């Protein structure tokens, strides 16, 4: 905890008891997404008899959800943190998978951006809007949706694609996907790195960090699905009935 | 349809559940003619494998007849009698292409669980928890079998189901355990555990040219079976110091290869057993390693430890120093069933091997709960139980489909 925050908190405690909005709009959305996911995985843990960690997750998940819905965070108030007007720095997730096809084939699949929602489960759609521009719609846990425009910054066929969000994205982000031939005829090493910028300084960053682990897990599972689609022809399932 | 469902620790029930359907392009529906309870099903039964859910259909050893096939399936058609390997393999990934079928990259939709625990995932397995994909099992009237073109093996006309049902798992598992021993003429192979896999490993070791096989267990009727069926010399580990006895039997060298066919619920003796039991109960150690420690001690220098028993968790007090000092090779893992099936079917057809000789109990699928209890307590000299769904209880096996 930063000293300045503690000093500020004393000042805030002297103020009125009325609840004020001290959580920025972008972070509210991130809080709700992270909170719902955390509460869900908390339930999952309890199902697995990890009662303590499960309860802790539900508690903090619920706290994030509440904060997202009301725009007010009791803990922030106590800490004297206000994230409405401050901007945080980026968090990075990076995952790699090896897919048994040559780089240009994997690149081709990815370059048709409307393929992305087939394996990225949180994406509702990616619409190509121009030669280098696209519009993305995503649904987070709890049905919360968010949209943004993206622009391609680099496109080297068979090797690399990178993009960044433009305009007023709730969670500004940029990413790169590299396609590299794997040794010994093993196919292609696909490396994805995504930087996203939670609004709201240190505290926003902390809230985002909780959701971060879940996002990294999600990206890993997304890449697993991409591998299944390209190697097997479809996503594999243990479902018993159609 | 009727199916054997997991409801909790030592609680399985036969429930009525919806019939399976074709879901993907590689699917067939198999009408189960015969299915078995496996020793590793007991780990599920006893609650040692996490991620089981109420209502999960058990069973990974089953044979039967194809009653529906997706048009995408080209090698098989309705009416074919088939052997279904327990690992589910895609046939397209690097591991499948290198005949490491049970390590398939693409058939475990819950791969992240195993990746978090073990660092990487194996393929899915029928009826073996959500850790292994959450596929419904074969202790049922019907099963959805994905990747049919990759996994299935046709049963030649005239061979009854009973002779090939163990080719779905424990026969190839025992065979692979023996293959991993790299048996040379004159070799002695010691096998810990004279249960189904152990017995078939001994038969396989003989088939692959072992001079002597030695069976180790604590149940006299199992030892008797190893002796009469596999021409094995036998040791009861509750009566003798196994490592010392093995040294004496092998000119002071120790067996050339040691097969572990016991796995995570192995019983030891004395203080070591109590230590493991306490730690296992407290979940500090999830596997009991008495047998494994004995294998390491007994094996000759430069020999091979072949692990076919199922381990799922952590082991401490593992004699790593001995493995290093004696230059041992350790091999193990789920059987790559697909790799061995054609050869094993041929051996059965030529009557060189009859795995059905170890089936001691035959009962209806409806009696599965009693079957699990009998098998768990090793009552009534129970080695292997085969279950028959009611619809498929013909008096005589059809000569051809
Ligand atoms: Zn089995
Ligand atoms: Zn595969």
JSON list of C-alpha atoms in Angstrom, two decimals, chain A residues 44 48-49 98 100 184-186 217 220-221 224 227-229 231-242, chain B residues 1 18-25 53 90 92-94 105-106 111-112 115-116 121 133-136 144 147:
[
{"chain": "A", "resi": 44, "resn": "UNK", "atom": "CA", "xyz": [-16.47, -24.69, -8.44]},
{"chain": "A", "resi": 48, "resn": "UNK", "atom": "CA", "xyz": [-14.45, -29.88, -4.98]},
{"chain": "A", "resi": 49, "resn": "UNK", "atom": "CA", "xyz": [-14.48, -29.62, -1.21]},
{"chain": "A", "resi": 98, "resn": "UNK", "atom": "CA", "xyz": [2.38, -26.22, -31.00]},
{"chain": "A", "resi": 100, "resn": "UNK", "atom": "CA", "xyz": [0.83, -29.87, -36.32]},
{"chain": "A", "resi": 184, "resn": "UNK", "atom": "CA", "xyz": [11.56, -31.78, -36.28]},
{"chain": "A", "resi": 185, "resn": "UNK", "atom": "CA", "xyz": [8.40, -31.45, -38.42]},
{"chain": "A", "resi": 186, "resn": "UNK", "atom": "CA", "xyz": [6.30, -30.73, -35.35]},
{"chain": "A", "resi": 217, "resn": "UNK", "atom": "CA", "xyz": [-6.25, -19.74, -18.28]},
{"chain": "A", "resi": 220, "resn": "UNK", "atom": "CA", "xyz": [-4.59, -21.29, -22.85]},
{"chain": "A", "resi": 221, "resn": "UNK", "atom": "CA", "xyz": [-7.89, -23.11, -23.37]},
{"chain": "A", "resi": 224, "resn": "UNK", "atom": "CA", "xyz": [-6.08, -25.72, -27.14]},
{"chain": "A", "resi": 227, "resn": "UNK", "atom": "CA", "xyz": [-5.24, -26.77, -32.09]},
{"chain": "A", "resi": 228, "resn": "UNK", "atom": "CA", "xyz": [-8.21, -29.17, -32.03]},
{"chain": "A", "resi": 229, "resn": "UNK", "atom": "CA", "xyz": [-9.99, -27.32, -34.85]},
{"chain": "A", "resi": 231, "resn": "UNK", "atom": "CA", "xyz": [-5.62, -30.81, -36.27]},
{"chain": "A", "resi": 232, "resn": "UNK", "atom": "CA", "xyz": [-8.86, -32.73, -35.79]},
{"chain": "A", "resi": 233, "resn": "UNK", "atom": "CA", "xyz": [-11.26, -30.56, -37.81]},
{"chain": "A", "resi": 234, "resn": "UNK", "atom": "CA", "xyz": [-13.52, -29.63, -34.91]},
{"chain": "A", "resi": 235, "resn": "UNK", "atom": "CA", "xyz": [-13.50, -28.96, -31.19]},
{"chain": "A", "resi": 236, "resn": "UNK", "atom": "CA", "xyz": [-13.47, -32.26, -29.29]},
{"chain": "A", "resi": 237, "resn": "UNK", "atom": "CA", "xyz": [-16.21, -32.91, -26.77]},
{"chain": "A", "resi": 238, "resn": "UNK", "atom": "CA", "xyz": [-17.18, -35.51, -24.19]},
{"chain": "A", "resi": 239, "resn": "UNK", "atom": "CA", "xyz": [-20.86, -34.67, -24.72]},
{"chain": "A", "resi": 240, "resn": "UNK", "atom": "CA", "xyz": [-23.05, -37.75, -24.95]},
{"chain": "A", "resi": 241, "resn": "UNK", "atom": "CA", "xyz": [-26.06, -36.29, -26.69]},
{"chain": "A", "resi": 242, "resn": "UNK", "atom": "CA", "xyz": [-26.41, -33.82, -29.55]},
{"chain": "B", "resi": 1, "resn": "UNK", "atom": "CA", "xyz": [-30.88, -47.05, -21.18]},
{"chain": "B", "resi": 18, "resn": "UNK", "atom": "CA", "xyz": [-30.80, -40.94, -21.73]},
{"chain": "B", "resi": 19, "resn": "UNK", "atom": "CA", "xyz": [-29.36, -42.96, -24.64]},
{"chain": "B", "resi": 20, "resn": "UNK", "atom": "CA", "xyz": [-26.21, -41.53, -26.18]},
{"chain": "B", "resi": 21, "resn": "UNK", "atom": "CA", "xyz": [-26.39, -39.97, -29.64]},
{"chain": "B", "resi": 22, "resn": "UNK", "atom": "CA", "xyz": [-24.02, -39.18, -32.47]},
{"chain": "B", "resi": 23, "resn": "UNK", "atom": "CA", "xyz": [-22.48, -35.79, -31.72]},
{"chain": "B", "resi": 24, "resn": "UNK", "atom": "CA", "xyz": [-19.46, -35.47, -34.03]},
{"chain": "B", "resi": 25, "resn": "UNK", "atom": "CA", "xyz": [-18.30, -36.69, -37.41]},
{"chain": "B", "resi": 53, "resn": "UNK", "atom": "CA", "xyz": [-19.42, -36.11, -10.32]},
{"chain": "B", "resi": 90, "resn": "UNK", "atom": "CA", "xyz": [-7.56, -38.36, -32.30]},
{"chain": "B", "resi": 92, "resn": "UNK", "atom": "CA", "xyz": [-4.02, -36.51, -35.97]},
{"chain": "B", "resi": 93, "resn": "UNK", "atom": "CA", "xyz": [-1.73, -35.07, -33.30]},
{"chain": "B", "resi": 94, "resn": "UNK", "atom": "CA", "xyz": [2.03, -35.62, -33.04]},
{"chain": "B", "resi": 105, "resn": "UNK", "atom": "CA", "xyz": [-3.08, -34.04, -27.32]},
{"chain": "B", "resi": 106, "resn": "UNK", "atom": "CA", "xyz": [-6.64, -33.40, -28.47]},
{"chain": "B", "resi": 111, "resn": "UNK", "atom": "CA", "xyz": [-6.85, -30.83, -20.39]},
{"chain": "B", "resi": 112, "resn": "UNK", "atom": "CA", "xyz": [-6.14, -27.78, -18.22]},
{"chain": "B", "resi": 115, "resn": "UNK", "atom": "CA", "xyz": [-1.78, -29.59, -17.08]},
{"chain": "B", "resi": 116, "resn": "UNK", "atom": "CA", "xyz": [-2.05, -27.84, -13.73]},
{"chain": "B", "resi": 121, "resn": "UNK", "atom": "CA", "xyz": [-2.23, -33.76, -20.36]},
{"chain": "B", "resi": 133, "resn": "UNK", "atom": "CA", "xyz": [-12.10, -35.71, -20.17]},
{"chain": "B", "resi": 134, "resn": "UNK", "atom": "CA", "xyz": [-15.45, -36.55, -18.60]},
{"chain": "B", "resi": 135, "resn": "UNK", "atom": "CA", "xyz": [-16.46, -39.12, -21.23]},
{"chain": "B", "resi": 136, "resn": "UNK", "atom": "CA", "xyz": [-19.32, -41.47, -20.37]},
{"chain": "B", "resi": 144, "resn": "UNK", "atom": "CA", "xyz": [-20.93, -42.92, -27.81]},
{"chain": "B", "resi": 147, "resn": "UNK", "atom": "CA", "xyz": [-12.82, -41.17, -33.39]}
]
